[in-house]
């Protein structure tokens, strides 16, 4: 296998239709059906044989045929039209341009760098394993659609993630097909003389890690992918980008160094070669890319003469960090020793002393492990702005990381939340768009911008009979797909075609269809539905109201437990008694997902609350008219409203995991039996399940506007990117005066803080039984050591108290005014608090650092309380 070097030769296109080249390499085709139609029209059979991939399609088309197409005026005109449409899409003003033009002197960023270890953009570019990658792909696509000037940074994995199949026993098999970048929609960054541009990192033992940089074009958004499989690297270095999430700790560290440090260098290359603006903001999607900050600190120290602390402030101001997992095992933690080897001695990046670097990833909180370097902790320390990915995940993350902000209430931990979204044009089935199109006069849906709030709302008015007919078509489409996949799977499992006639009959386009597909970490509980196999069987085989279930999911290759769960599931689905009603389809990926979500009536999700940070598959199903049946976790906790699906009650607090699973599984069976199935099969004289359809219309019209990734990207832009850009400029302006000032301030405050205290508090104005509306007058006497009164905020923090009364919740603060200073750094502050809430109430007086460069009061993690 090694001896053969495969490569793809790109066709030379006749001039008349040369635009097909750009049309095939810009990934916009993956979410723009007219472009796919154009390629398919060349030869529909070949199109499906090449897996609906324009680059592969052109490669598979002969020179003669291309000549013939060029001579076909009608075809050539379609190419011209498609190219004009693409150029318009790439060039015209979109939401962001309009928004930015209204910002005046405050300014708006001209480039935002988005770092992610994986990207799920299209089946034709398999560089993802699951939710994180799909989300990153949807982020880029939506940024493109609304004009946000993002540039993506990632790695190019030669074998991507694995392809899943099963052996006879239902045990997961993994294949790693080698990708040939020349056969993918990628182009190599090159120097002016044509040689590939290279970034270069030093490794221990005098070794080098070099990488070339591929560029994918995602609509308006460029995506730079670093690839270490190049001559000049030793074998181990060439293998660094071999596999997504492959290899052990050391390889993972090298991948993350390449992503973070190499990624920043790739951006510099990109600017130098194309004149693209240097990013104003750096967004680390999960902690894997955290080393980007180390490279940027080093740049500032060596290029602008800042100290480490000043550089860190400049970096922090302009960095955004998104945490994606409440599962500790999901966070990358390296042995501290490894970091010392890779970043110490001669290898220390210029201007970044090893001890400072180590401190950024140290678990300096109770229960922390002194021997590890934690990438999530690094993420929080290099970014002034951080977020979780749903409201509930925000709460969970603030609790999870509160150790970094001792003395603060969880509510005050500076991690906000932006709930994930999905890219409508990628995930909404074409038949849904066509449905909207058929009625666009009556319901004023502009199908060219179906991804707008108004269009989704207008879906409520679609005629129900047509909605129901469309849903049946989608179900039928899934049934066909499932039959073909099941047959192929069994052939691979060693059965002969003669034994497989039954696969042509599995599933039924008129039966209530439940979908369940996801990666298989334990918390997602793939096999919860098998708690009581007899009961599940009864539901599947119910003579009046049967259900059918389509399941898919991959287990990480190293996760034996996950593979056992899959095997258990497959064994159940293999049973001839039920196999026509329940199917496990191998190799869950984008291509399958695009059939699966639309074909389902119900999308099932039963994670162990609260470990599902957001979840996005249920959003994709909802956009296609499926109702969610889910544990109240992640996004569903936020947007379940009683009419858009069902909440599986959680047994939070039940300690015994077996008992908890039993309780939740029973609740699931009960819901299906007593609510879901009866409603689905309750049809009127016209065969329409009116109550079901009411829920579908409600789901699409009310969730549609919320779950869009364009909503998400707007929120990132307005709430995080733009403030980060402005904070970054404030640090850099006038030769980094802001960074120098903030660094000096931080160091002064840290030094003085041990002696800062609230010495004495007097209050008056409220008697023993306080009443609403009364005014509490407070005088606070504090010691500030050498700090000036304007260096701090002395405040009343007030809120609800719990029964024990030793913690404040939903804290609100009221700053006190400086009244006078005394000797030895003592000061009096005072203010009036009007009692505005009834119930158990408490307050305290505290001192916090105050500086305009701090994004949140808790940013420095310093507080002195009475
Ligand atoms: C959406 C999607 C996921 C993530 O779904 P979750 O609900 O977040 O688990 C994983 N894989 C594929 C192929 C997807 O399309």
Short mmCIF file of C-alpha atoms in Angstrom, two decimals, residues 1 24 55 82 105 254 266 330 423 444 516 679 692 756 807:
data_model
loop_
_atom_site.label_atom_id
_atom_site.label_comp_id
_atom_site.label_asym_id
_atom_site.label_seq_id
_atom_site.Cartn_x
_atom_site.Cartn_y
_atom_site.Cartn_z
CA UNK A 1 0.00 0.00 0.00
CA UNK A 24 -16.70 23.22 -7.44
CA UNK A 55 -14.60 18.14 -7.51
CA UNK A 82 -24.29 30.20 -11.40
CA UNK A 105 -16.00 55.64 15.31
CA UNK A 254 1.88 18.22 19.01
CA UNK A 266 -0.56 30.34 9.07
CA UNK A 330 -13.79 15.75 27.67
CA UNK A 423 -27.17 26.12 9.65
CA UNK A 444 -45.20 35.26 2.16
CA UNK A 516 -31.62 8.47 17.76
CA UNK A 679 -51.25 11.50 19.13
CA UNK A 692 -49.79 16.15 15.92
CA UNK A 756 -7.07 45.14 51.41
CA UNK A 807 -24.40 32.31 50.57
#
